[in-house]
Structures are given as structure tokens and as C-alpha cells.
Amino acid sequence: MIDNRKFYINGAWVDPAKANDFNVINPSNEEVCATISLGDQADTDAAVAAARAAFDDWAFTPKEDRIALIKRLLEVYNDRQEEMAQAMSMEMGAPISMSRTNQVGAGSWHLEGFLKAFDKFEFERDFTATEKTLLEPIGVCALITPWNWPMNQIVLKAIPAMAVGCTVVLKPSEIAPLSGLLFADFCDQAGFPKGVFNLVNGDGVGVGTQLSTHPEVDMVSFTGSSRAGIAISKAAADTLKRVSLELGGKGANILFADAGEKAMQYSADRCFRNSGQSCNAPTRLLVERSVYDRTVEVVSEAAKNTRVGPASEEGQHIGPVVSEAQFNKIQGLIEVGMNEARLTAGGLGRPDGLNRGFYVRPTVFADVDNTMTIAREEIFGPVLSVIPFDTEAEAIAIANDTPYGLTNYIQTPDDEKRQRVARRLRSGMVETNGQGFAQGSPFGGYKQSGNGREGGTFGLEDFLEVKAVSAWVSK
């Protein structure tokens, strides 16, 4: 059984340098579900030192040996998936049915995708007949991951980094750390060499900053808010380390008049998924004027019919948001929205019958203008803003009028229009007609949504340096 207060450093579970307890709260009932330790500088230094010491051997470990270890990790992951589902459901509030499928499944899906990409990946490439281009691991990587999709983000960072020969120090979110501790145990069971994978729990101000400024860390890969991404970039600047960022979003979902009512329903369901706690959630619904009133009716009814309940219950409901701080932030923005736009579903307070836990009522605002606060700020809760438009050009202009650029959405059966609009949208991803992305597709954004790409070959390349070598003599 894992001791939640320990860290995983240099292939062993170790006590923190000094006691600094932090209570993990179950958002479904507001009760303490675990106690972890937050690391200090000594813990960070020990983890980085272990990663640095392991780097040279791991970087030159044959590719087939690294593949074998990752395949073994996938086996362990699949064998212990129920443990992982229970941990994520308890720590961040994903309903257990969703946790078993989407939350756990995101990790295994990306693991499989990296194995496929890595199998074909070439680290030595001919540039000319006498010159080689070598792709080499960047070094020690600090991985700082969020609470909303724990395994999705840990796997998207740790697996490609270790696959290409980097060694890593993971700092999972202190709000939802249990899944990260379990993943460390999976790596241990899979048999990764000492120092290749390390974990230190901590908060952003502490361990997060220590990793970002550490002179022996070569790269920071961070997923979280744009505000925190800016702080990490500034902290890392003095050592000129590489910083890869996957940040916030305020996705526009452009629904054209020919899309139909199924697309209207999808637009609400996709926004409320994971209790709205996804950076790529389509939280701005842009609707062509001729179907605007009907769309407002459909999405408002969908919000009213979306069941909210404890994460421990089976079913297709949504759970609580992750913490009291998030709950209060969302309530504050709903109140702002009630003064800005027309509330058509949801609103302030918990849903009926739920008096304890961080539950938010699925909420819809109509007649929203893109200058309003609820159209500008990332709410990160089950809150949908509906905005009318008259022309294709106006829809594109509204969609692009945001500091973010992660994922936009288009709903129309008109292929030419769909492709034309997709080219004009300033975002790293454009999902159309409810079709999800393929395994290994690049995940990342434009503008204040970040600067890296995760998944498949793109994710592997993110952790590599490029070296040109002249006068290469081929055998």
C-alpha cells in the first residue's frame, strides 16, 4: 500500500525532508480523503539529482529496451485500472463510470499511441549523403500537471519524455495527487531504472517554482492556467530552459443553421462534460441567427436535464467541481453573468438535494456579447454562453476575438464551408461535427493557450534536441 506522505525518488519511496502535511479533500462530500506531504527545496534537489545521475545511462539505453519497459508499464496500468479509477474519482470528482472509461481510458489510449509512434521513430536521419541530423533527449525534465484530467496529462508528458531518453521529475497537482502517486507505483512495478522517474508532491509556489528555476532541470512541461504558465516562463527565463506550455481556453463552437438539433444537444453535452473542467471545452456557443431561439431552448433544456451527483455513484451524471476555491470562483462568475446576460438555466447555488459538496448547477446564459466577462474569462465549470451571429465572417471574427486559441468547434454538414471556416480559426485544434481527434494527433494551442504540442510523434519531438553532424561516414 502506498504511503501518501512519501515521495518516489531514485527508485524508492522516501520520507520528505521535513513534515509539511496537506489535506486532500473529496469534492463530493468536502471530507479529507488523504493527507500528503508538500516537498521543500531539499526534496526537489534530491529528485533532480537522481534524475541527473540517471540521465547518461538512460539516454543511451537501446530504443528496444525503452519500448519494452513502456509496454510493461501499459500492462501494469491496465491490470490496475480500477485502483486508478477509484483514486481519480475520489480526488477530483469524476463520476466513477466516467473515471473508469474516459479518465483511465485517456491514459491507456495515449500510452498505446506513443508506443505506435515510437516504434517508427528515427533518431538518426540523413540530411545529405555526408551529413546526419541526430535527435537527442534534452535532459532532465520537470513535469507539472493539473487536476482535471490527471492521467491524460501525466501520460502525455512522462511517457514521451522517458521514451526518447529523458529522465523526469513529476509534480502532480496537490489538489489531486493520489493518481500521480499510483502512477509512480506503476513505474516502479514496471521496473524502470532508478532515477528515470521521480515524483515530489508540492504546490506551485513551492516545488513548482523550485523546479522551474532549478539549474539542473533542462526543460519544464506544464499544463494549467495561462496565469501560472506566465509565472513559470518568467521563473525559467534565468536558466534559459525550454518551457512547453498547454494552457487555458475559451473555445468557440460555431453552430450554423443547417447543423440540426442533434448538434444543438451535442453542444450542451460537450460543454458540461467533466463538469466543464476541460481547457478545450466549447464554452462559447456561436449560433446563426435563424436558429438562435430554438438553440437556446434546446441547450437550456439539456442543462436542466443534466443530472449532478456524487462521484461515487454509477451513471452518466456530472460530479462536483474539484475544490471550494473553484466552486467560489464559478459562483462569482455566474453572478457576474446574471448581471450581464439572460439566464435561461441553472444559476447560483447547488442543485436541489445537494447541500454538501462542490456541486454547480449546469448553467446557460443567452444574449451574450463577446465583450462580456463570461465570454472572456475561462470559467472552468458547467457554464455555457450563447452568442448570436449573422454571417460566416462575423462568426469567425467572434471566435478569434479572444486571447486564447486552444480548440474551436464547427457544426455544419456543408463540407466546403466547414473547411473554409476551419482554416480561418486561430487555434491549435478545430473539432468539426462532433468528430474527435485520432490517436497521436497534436494537442496544443495558439496565443495564450500555450506553445507546445502533445501526443504521438509531436509529443516525442517536444522532448528532443536537434544536432547536425557533418562528414558522417556511413557503414
Coordinates of C-alpha atoms in Angstrom, one line a residue:
M1 CA 0.0 0.0 0.0
I2 CA 1.3 3.5 -0.9
D3 CA 2.2 5.8 1.9
N4 CA 0.7 9.1 0.6
R5 CA 3.2 11.2 2.6
K6 CA 6.2 9.7 0.8
F7 CA 7.9 10.7 -2.4
Y8 CA 9.3 8.5 -5.1
I9 CA 12.9 9.4 -5.7
N10 CA 15.7 7.3 -7.2
G11 CA 13.7 4.2 -7.4
A12 CA 12.5 4.2 -3.8
W13 CA 9.7 5.6 -1.6
V14 CA 11.3 8.1 0.7
D15 CA 10.2 10.4 3.6
P16 CA 10.1 14.1 2.9
A17 CA 12.9 16.2 4.3
K18 CA 10.5 17.6 6.9
A19 CA 6.9 17.2 7.7
N20 CA 4.6 19.6 5.8
D21 CA 1.2 18.0 5.7
F22 CA -1.6 18.9 3.2
N23 CA -5.1 17.5 3.3
V24 CA -6.7 16.3 0.1
I25 CA -10.4 17.0 0.1
N26 CA -13.0 14.7 -1.5
P27 CA -15.1 17.3 -3.5
S28 CA -18.2 15.1 -3.4
N29 CA -18.5 15.4 0.4
E30 CA -15.9 18.0 1.5
E31 CA -14.2 15.5 3.7
V32 CA -10.5 14.8 4.0
C33 CA -9.8 11.7 1.9
A34 CA -6.0 11.6 2.2
T35 CA -3.0 13.6 3.6
I36 CA 0.1 14.1 1.6
S37 CA 3.4 15.9 2.3
L38 CA 4.4 19.0 0.4
G39 CA 8.1 19.0 -0.6
D40 CA 10.7 21.6 0.1
Q41 CA 13.9 22.6 -1.6
A42 CA 15.8 19.6 -0.3
D43 CA 13.2 17.2 -1.7
T44 CA 13.3 18.9 -5.1
D45 CA 17.1 18.9 -5.1
A46 CA 17.2 15.2 -4.3
A47 CA 14.8 14.3 -7.1
V48 CA 16.6 16.4 -9.7
A49 CA 19.9 14.9 -8.6
A50 CA 18.6 11.4 -9.0
A51 CA 17.3 12.3 -12.5
R52 CA 20.6 13.9 -13.4
A53 CA 22.6 10.9 -12.3
A54 CA 20.4 8.5 -14.3
F55 CA 20.3 10.5 -17.5
D56 CA 23.5 9.5 -19.2
D57 CA 22.8 5.8 -19.0
W58 CA 19.1 6.1 -19.8
A59 CA 19.8 8.4 -22.8
F60 CA 21.9 5.7 -24.4
T61 CA 19.7 2.7 -23.4
P62 CA 18.7 0.9 -26.6
K63 CA 15.4 2.0 -28.1
E64 CA 14.0 -1.5 -27.9
D65 CA 14.7 -1.7 -24.2
R66 CA 12.9 1.5 -23.5
I67 CA 9.9 0.2 -25.6
A68 CA 9.9 -3.0 -23.6
L69 CA 9.6 -1.0 -20.3
I70 CA 6.8 1.2 -21.6
K71 CA 4.9 -1.9 -22.9
R72 CA 5.3 -3.4 -19.4
L73 CA 4.0 -0.1 -17.9
L74 CA 0.9 -0.4 -20.1
E75 CA 0.3 -3.9 -18.8
V76 CA 0.6 -2.7 -15.2
Y77 CA -1.7 0.2 -16.0
N78 CA -4.4 -2.0 -17.5
D79 CA -4.1 -4.6 -14.7
R80 CA -4.6 -1.9 -12.0
Q81 CA -7.0 0.4 -13.8
E82 CA -9.7 0.0 -11.1
E83 CA -7.4 1.4 -8.5
M84 CA -6.7 4.4 -10.7
A85 CA -10.3 4.9 -11.5
Q86 CA -11.2 5.0 -7.8
A87 CA -8.3 7.4 -7.0
M88 CA -9.3 9.9 -9.6
S89 CA -13.0 9.7 -8.8
M90 CA -12.3 10.4 -5.1
E91 CA -9.7 13.1 -5.5
M92 CA -11.1 15.3 -8.3
G93 CA -14.8 14.3 -8.5
A94 CA -15.2 12.5 -11.8
P95 CA -18.2 10.1 -11.6
I96 CA -16.9 6.6 -11.2
S97 CA -18.4 5.4 -14.5
M98 CA -16.6 8.3 -16.3
S99 CA -13.5 7.7 -14.4
R100 CA -13.3 4.1 -15.5
T101 CA -13.9 4.9 -19.1
N102 CA -12.8 8.5 -20.0
Q103 CA -10.3 9.3 -17.3
V104 CA -8.5 6.0 -17.1
G105 CA -9.0 5.4 -20.8
A106 CA -7.3 8.6 -21.7
G107 CA -4.1 7.3 -20.1
S108 CA -4.1 3.9 -21.8
W109 CA -5.1 5.4 -25.1
H110 CA -2.1 7.8 -25.1
L111 CA 0.2 5.1 -23.9
E112 CA -0.8 2.9 -26.9
G113 CA -0.5 5.9 -29.2
F114 CA 3.1 6.7 -28.1
L115 CA 4.1 3.1 -28.5
K116 CA 2.9 3.1 -32.1
A117 CA 4.6 6.4 -32.8
F118 CA 7.9 5.5 -31.0
D119 CA 8.1 2.1 -32.9
K120 CA 8.6 4.0 -36.2
F121 CA 10.5 7.0 -34.8
E122 CA 14.0 7.6 -36.2
F123 CA 16.6 9.3 -34.1
E124 CA 19.2 9.5 -36.9
R125 CA 18.2 11.0 -40.2
D126 CA 20.1 11.6 -43.4
F127 CA 20.3 15.2 -44.3
T128 CA 22.7 14.8 -47.2
A129 CA 24.9 12.0 -48.3
T130 CA 27.5 13.1 -45.8
E131 CA 25.5 14.8 -43.1
K132 CA 23.3 13.4 -40.4
T133 CA 20.7 15.0 -38.2
L134 CA 20.5 13.5 -34.8
L135 CA 17.6 13.8 -32.4
E136 CA 18.7 13.6 -28.8
P137 CA 17.0 13.7 -25.4
I138 CA 17.0 17.2 -23.9
G139 CA 17.9 16.0 -20.4
V140 CA 16.2 16.3 -17.1
C141 CA 12.5 17.3 -17.5
A142 CA 10.2 18.8 -14.8
L143 CA 6.6 17.8 -15.4
I144 CA 3.9 19.9 -13.7
T145 CA 0.4 18.5 -14.2
P146 CA -3.1 19.6 -13.4
W147 CA -6.0 18.0 -11.5
N148 CA -8.8 18.0 -14.2
W149 CA -7.5 15.1 -16.4
P150 CA -4.8 13.6 -14.2
M151 CA -3.8 10.5 -16.2
N152 CA -4.3 12.2 -19.5
Q153 CA -1.7 14.8 -18.7
I154 CA 0.8 12.7 -16.8
V155 CA 0.9 10.1 -19.6
L156 CA 1.2 12.8 -22.3
K157 CA 4.3 14.1 -20.6
A158 CA 6.0 11.3 -18.8
I159 CA 5.8 8.6 -21.5
P160 CA 7.3 10.6 -24.4
A161 CA 9.9 12.1 -22.2
M162 CA 11.1 8.8 -20.9
A163 CA 10.7 7.1 -24.3
V164 CA 13.2 9.4 -26.0
G165 CA 15.7 9.1 -23.2
C166 CA 14.9 11.9 -20.8
T167 CA 14.7 11.5 -17.1
V168 CA 11.8 13.2 -15.2
V169 CA 10.6 14.7 -12.0
L170 CA 6.8 14.8 -11.8
K171 CA 4.9 17.3 -9.6
P172 CA 1.2 16.4 -9.9
S173 CA -1.4 18.8 -8.6
E174 CA -1.5 18.9 -4.8
I175 CA -5.3 19.0 -5.1
A176 CA -5.5 15.6 -6.9
P177 CA -2.2 13.9 -6.1
L178 CA -3.3 10.3 -5.4
S179 CA -3.4 9.3 -9.1
G180 CA 0.2 10.6 -9.5
L181 CA 1.4 8.5 -6.6
L182 CA -0.3 5.5 -8.0
F183 CA 1.4 6.1 -11.4
A184 CA 4.7 6.3 -9.7
D185 CA 4.0 2.8 -8.2
F186 CA 3.1 1.6 -11.6
C187 CA 6.5 2.8 -12.9
D188 CA 8.2 1.1 -10.0
Q189 CA 6.3 -2.2 -10.7
A190 CA 7.2 -2.0 -14.4
G191 CA 10.9 -1.9 -13.4
F192 CA 12.2 1.5 -14.7
P193 CA 15.8 2.1 -13.7
K194 CA 16.5 4.2 -10.6
G195 CA 16.2 7.9 -11.2
V196 CA 14.4 7.7 -14.5
F197 CA 11.1 8.6 -13.0
N198 CA 10.8 10.6 -9.8
L199 CA 7.8 12.2 -8.0
V200 CA 7.7 15.0 -5.5
N201 CA 4.4 16.4 -4.3
G202 CA 4.1 20.1 -3.7
D203 CA 2.3 23.3 -4.6
G204 CA 3.1 25.7 -7.4
V205 CA 4.7 28.4 -5.2
G206 CA 7.0 25.7 -3.6
V207 CA 8.1 22.7 -5.7
G208 CA 6.7 24.2 -8.9
T209 CA 8.9 27.2 -8.7
Q210 CA 11.9 25.2 -7.4
L211 CA 11.7 23.0 -10.5
S212 CA 11.2 25.9 -12.8
T213 CA 14.3 27.7 -11.5
H214 CA 16.5 24.7 -10.9
P215 CA 19.8 24.9 -12.8
E216 CA 19.9 21.2 -13.3
V217 CA 16.5 21.0 -15.0
D218 CA 16.7 21.3 -18.8
M219 CA 13.0 21.6 -19.6
V220 CA 9.7 22.3 -17.9
S221 CA 6.5 20.9 -19.4
F222 CA 3.4 22.4 -17.8
T223 CA -0.3 22.1 -18.1
G224 CA -2.6 24.5 -16.3
S225 CA -3.8 28.1 -16.3
S226 CA -2.4 30.8 -18.5
R227 CA -1.6 32.8 -15.4
A228 CA 0.6 30.0 -14.0
G229 CA 2.1 29.4 -17.4
I230 CA 3.3 33.0 -17.5
A231 CA 4.8 32.7 -14.0
I232 CA 6.6 29.5 -14.9
S233 CA 8.0 31.1 -18.1
K234 CA 9.4 34.0 -16.1
A235 CA 10.8 31.7 -13.4
A236 CA 12.6 29.6 -16.1
A237 CA 14.0 32.5 -18.0
D238 CA 17.1 33.0 -15.9
T239 CA 18.3 29.5 -16.8
L240 CA 17.0 29.7 -20.4
K241 CA 15.5 26.2 -20.1
R242 CA 12.9 25.1 -22.6
V243 CA 9.3 25.6 -21.5
S244 CA 6.4 23.7 -23.1
L245 CA 3.0 25.0 -22.1
E246 CA -0.5 23.7 -22.5
L247 CA -2.8 26.3 -21.1
G248 CA -6.3 27.6 -20.9
G249 CA -9.0 28.0 -23.5
K250 CA -12.3 29.7 -24.3
G251 CA -13.4 27.6 -27.2
A252 CA -15.9 28.9 -29.7
N253 CA -18.5 26.4 -31.1
I254 CA -19.9 27.7 -34.3
L255 CA -23.3 26.3 -35.0
F256 CA -24.6 27.0 -38.5
A257 CA -28.3 27.0 -39.3
D258 CA -28.0 23.7 -41.2
A259 CA -26.5 21.8 -38.3
G260 CA -29.7 20.4 -36.8
E261 CA -31.0 19.8 -33.3
K262 CA -28.6 16.9 -32.7
A263 CA -25.7 19.4 -32.9
M264 CA -27.5 21.7 -30.5
Q265 CA -27.8 18.9 -27.9
Y266 CA -24.2 17.9 -28.5
S267 CA -23.1 21.5 -27.9
A268 CA -24.5 21.5 -24.4
D269 CA -23.3 18.0 -23.5
R270 CA -19.8 18.7 -24.7
C271 CA -19.6 21.9 -22.6
F272 CA -20.8 20.2 -19.4
R273 CA -18.6 17.1 -19.8
N274 CA -16.2 16.6 -16.8
S275 CA -18.3 19.3 -15.0
G276 CA -17.0 21.9 -17.5
Q277 CA -13.4 21.4 -16.2
S278 CA -11.6 21.0 -19.5
C279 CA -9.4 23.6 -21.1
N280 CA -10.8 22.6 -24.5
A281 CA -14.4 22.9 -23.5
P282 CA -16.7 24.7 -26.1
T283 CA -18.0 27.3 -23.6
R284 CA -18.9 30.0 -26.2
L285 CA -21.7 28.7 -28.4
L286 CA -22.0 30.9 -31.5
V287 CA -25.3 30.4 -33.2
E288 CA -26.6 31.6 -36.6
R289 CA -29.5 34.0 -36.1
S290 CA -32.2 32.0 -37.8
V291 CA -31.9 29.0 -35.4
Y292 CA -30.8 31.0 -32.4
D293 CA -34.0 31.0 -30.4
R294 CA -34.5 27.2 -30.9
T295 CA -30.9 26.5 -29.9
V296 CA -31.3 28.5 -26.7
E297 CA -34.3 26.3 -25.9
V298 CA -32.5 23.1 -26.6
V299 CA -29.3 23.8 -24.7
S300 CA -31.3 25.2 -21.8
E301 CA -33.4 22.1 -21.6
A302 CA -30.2 20.0 -21.8
A303 CA -28.8 21.9 -18.9
K304 CA -31.9 21.3 -16.8
N305 CA -31.8 17.6 -17.7
T306 CA -28.2 17.1 -16.8
R307 CA -28.0 15.2 -13.5
V308 CA -25.5 16.3 -10.9
G309 CA -24.4 13.9 -8.2
P310 CA -21.7 12.3 -6.1
A311 CA -18.7 10.8 -7.9
S312 CA -19.1 7.5 -6.1
E313 CA -22.5 6.9 -7.8
E314 CA -22.6 4.9 -11.1
G315 CA -24.3 6.6 -14.1
Q316 CA -23.9 9.3 -16.7
H317 CA -24.3 12.3 -14.5
I318 CA -21.7 15.0 -13.8
G319 CA -19.9 15.3 -10.5
P320 CA -18.7 18.2 -8.4
V321 CA -16.1 20.7 -9.3
V322 CA -12.7 20.0 -7.7
S323 CA -12.5 22.4 -4.8
E324 CA -14.1 25.1 -2.7
A325 CA -11.9 27.7 -4.4
Q326 CA -13.1 26.6 -7.9
F327 CA -16.7 26.5 -6.6
N328 CA -16.5 30.0 -5.3
K329 CA -14.8 31.3 -8.5
I330 CA -17.6 29.8 -10.6
Q331 CA -20.3 31.1 -8.4
G332 CA -18.8 34.6 -8.7
L333 CA -18.7 34.4 -12.5
I334 CA -22.3 33.1 -12.6
E335 CA -23.3 36.1 -10.5
V336 CA -21.5 38.4 -12.9
G337 CA -23.2 36.7 -15.8
M338 CA -26.6 37.2 -14.3
N339 CA -25.9 41.0 -14.4
E340 CA -24.6 40.8 -18.0
A341 CA -26.9 38.4 -19.9
R342 CA -30.1 36.5 -19.8
L343 CA -30.0 33.4 -17.5
T344 CA -32.0 30.6 -19.1
A345 CA -30.9 27.6 -17.0
G346 CA -29.1 27.0 -13.7
G347 CA -27.7 29.8 -11.8
L348 CA -26.3 30.3 -8.3
G349 CA -26.1 27.7 -5.6
R350 CA -26.0 23.9 -5.5
P351 CA -28.6 21.8 -7.4
D352 CA -31.6 20.7 -5.4
G353 CA -31.0 18.0 -2.8
L354 CA -27.2 18.5 -2.7
N355 CA -26.3 20.5 0.4
R356 CA -22.7 19.4 0.8
G357 CA -20.0 19.0 -1.8
F358 CA -18.8 21.4 -4.5
Y359 CA -21.7 20.9 -6.9
V360 CA -22.5 23.5 -9.6
R361 CA -25.8 23.8 -11.4
P362 CA -25.4 23.4 -15.2
T363 CA -25.9 27.0 -16.4
V364 CA -26.8 28.7 -19.7
F365 CA -26.7 32.3 -20.5
A366 CA -28.3 33.7 -23.7
D367 CA -27.9 37.0 -25.5
V368 CA -24.2 37.1 -24.6
D369 CA -22.0 39.6 -26.2
N370 CA -18.3 38.7 -26.8
T371 CA -17.2 41.7 -24.7
M372 CA -18.9 40.4 -21.6
T373 CA -16.8 38.9 -18.7
I374 CA -18.5 35.5 -19.1
A375 CA -17.4 35.4 -22.8
R376 CA -13.8 36.5 -22.0
E377 CA -12.8 34.6 -18.9
E378 CA -12.2 30.9 -18.6
I379 CA -14.9 29.9 -16.1
F380 CA -13.8 26.2 -15.8
G381 CA -17.3 25.0 -14.8
P382 CA -20.5 23.8 -16.4
V383 CA -21.4 27.3 -17.8
L384 CA -22.4 27.9 -21.4
S385 CA -22.6 31.3 -23.1
V386 CA -24.8 31.6 -26.2
I387 CA -23.9 34.3 -28.7
P388 CA -25.8 35.0 -32.0
F389 CA -24.2 35.8 -35.3
D390 CA -25.5 36.7 -38.8
T391 CA -22.7 35.9 -41.2
E392 CA -19.8 33.5 -41.6
A393 CA -17.3 36.3 -41.4
E394 CA -18.9 37.6 -38.2
A395 CA -18.7 34.1 -36.6
I396 CA -15.0 33.8 -37.4
A397 CA -14.3 37.3 -36.0
I398 CA -16.1 36.5 -32.7
A399 CA -14.4 33.1 -32.4
N400 CA -11.0 34.7 -32.9
D401 CA -11.7 37.6 -30.6
T402 CA -10.1 36.0 -27.5
P403 CA -6.6 35.8 -26.0
Y404 CA -6.9 32.0 -26.1
G405 CA -6.5 29.6 -29.1
L406 CA -6.8 26.0 -27.9
T407 CA -9.8 24.3 -29.5
N408 CA -12.6 25.7 -31.7
Y409 CA -15.6 23.7 -33.0
I410 CA -17.8 23.9 -36.1
Q411 CA -21.2 22.3 -36.7
T412 CA -22.4 22.1 -40.3
P413 CA -23.0 19.4 -43.0
D414 CA -21.6 21.8 -45.6
D415 CA -18.0 20.4 -46.1
E416 CA -16.7 23.4 -48.1
K417 CA -17.9 25.9 -45.5
R418 CA -16.6 23.7 -42.7
Q419 CA -13.2 23.5 -44.2
R420 CA -13.1 27.2 -45.1
V421 CA -14.0 28.3 -41.6
A422 CA -11.6 25.8 -40.0
R423 CA -8.7 27.4 -41.9
R424 CA -9.6 30.9 -40.6
L425 CA -9.9 29.9 -36.9
R426 CA -6.8 30.8 -34.9
S427 CA -6.5 27.7 -32.7
G428 CA -4.3 24.7 -32.4
M429 CA -7.3 22.4 -32.9
V430 CA -10.6 22.6 -34.7
E431 CA -13.1 19.8 -34.0
T432 CA -15.9 19.6 -36.5
N433 CA -19.3 17.8 -36.4
G434 CA -18.5 16.1 -33.1
Q435 CA -15.7 14.0 -34.7
G436 CA -12.9 13.5 -32.1
F437 CA -9.2 13.5 -32.9
A438 CA -7.2 10.5 -33.9
Q439 CA -4.6 8.8 -31.7
G440 CA -1.4 10.7 -31.8
S441 CA -3.0 13.9 -33.0
P442 CA -1.1 17.0 -31.9
F443 CA -2.8 18.6 -28.8
G444 CA -1.9 22.2 -28.1
G445 CA -2.8 25.8 -28.8
Y446 CA -2.1 29.2 -30.2
K447 CA -1.7 32.5 -28.4
Q448 CA -2.2 32.3 -24.6
S449 CA -3.2 28.7 -24.8
G450 CA 0.4 27.6 -25.0
N451 CA 3.3 26.8 -27.3
G452 CA 3.9 23.0 -27.2
R453 CA 2.2 20.0 -28.8
E454 CA 1.5 16.8 -27.0
G455 CA 0.6 13.3 -28.4
G456 CA 2.2 10.9 -30.8
T457 CA 5.2 11.9 -32.9
F458 CA 4.7 15.6 -32.0
G459 CA 4.9 14.7 -28.3
L460 CA 8.1 12.8 -28.7
E461 CA 9.7 15.6 -30.7
D462 CA 8.9 18.1 -27.9
F463 CA 11.5 16.5 -25.6
L464 CA 14.3 16.3 -28.2
E465 CA 17.3 18.5 -29.2
V466 CA 18.4 18.6 -32.8
K467 CA 22.1 18.1 -33.6
A468 CA 23.7 18.4 -37.1
V469 CA 26.8 16.3 -37.7
S470 CA 28.9 16.9 -40.9
A471 CA 31.2 14.4 -42.6
W472 CA 29.2 11.4 -41.3
V473 CA 30.7 8.2 -42.7
S474 CA 28.0 5.6 -43.3
K475 CA 28.8 1.9 -42.9

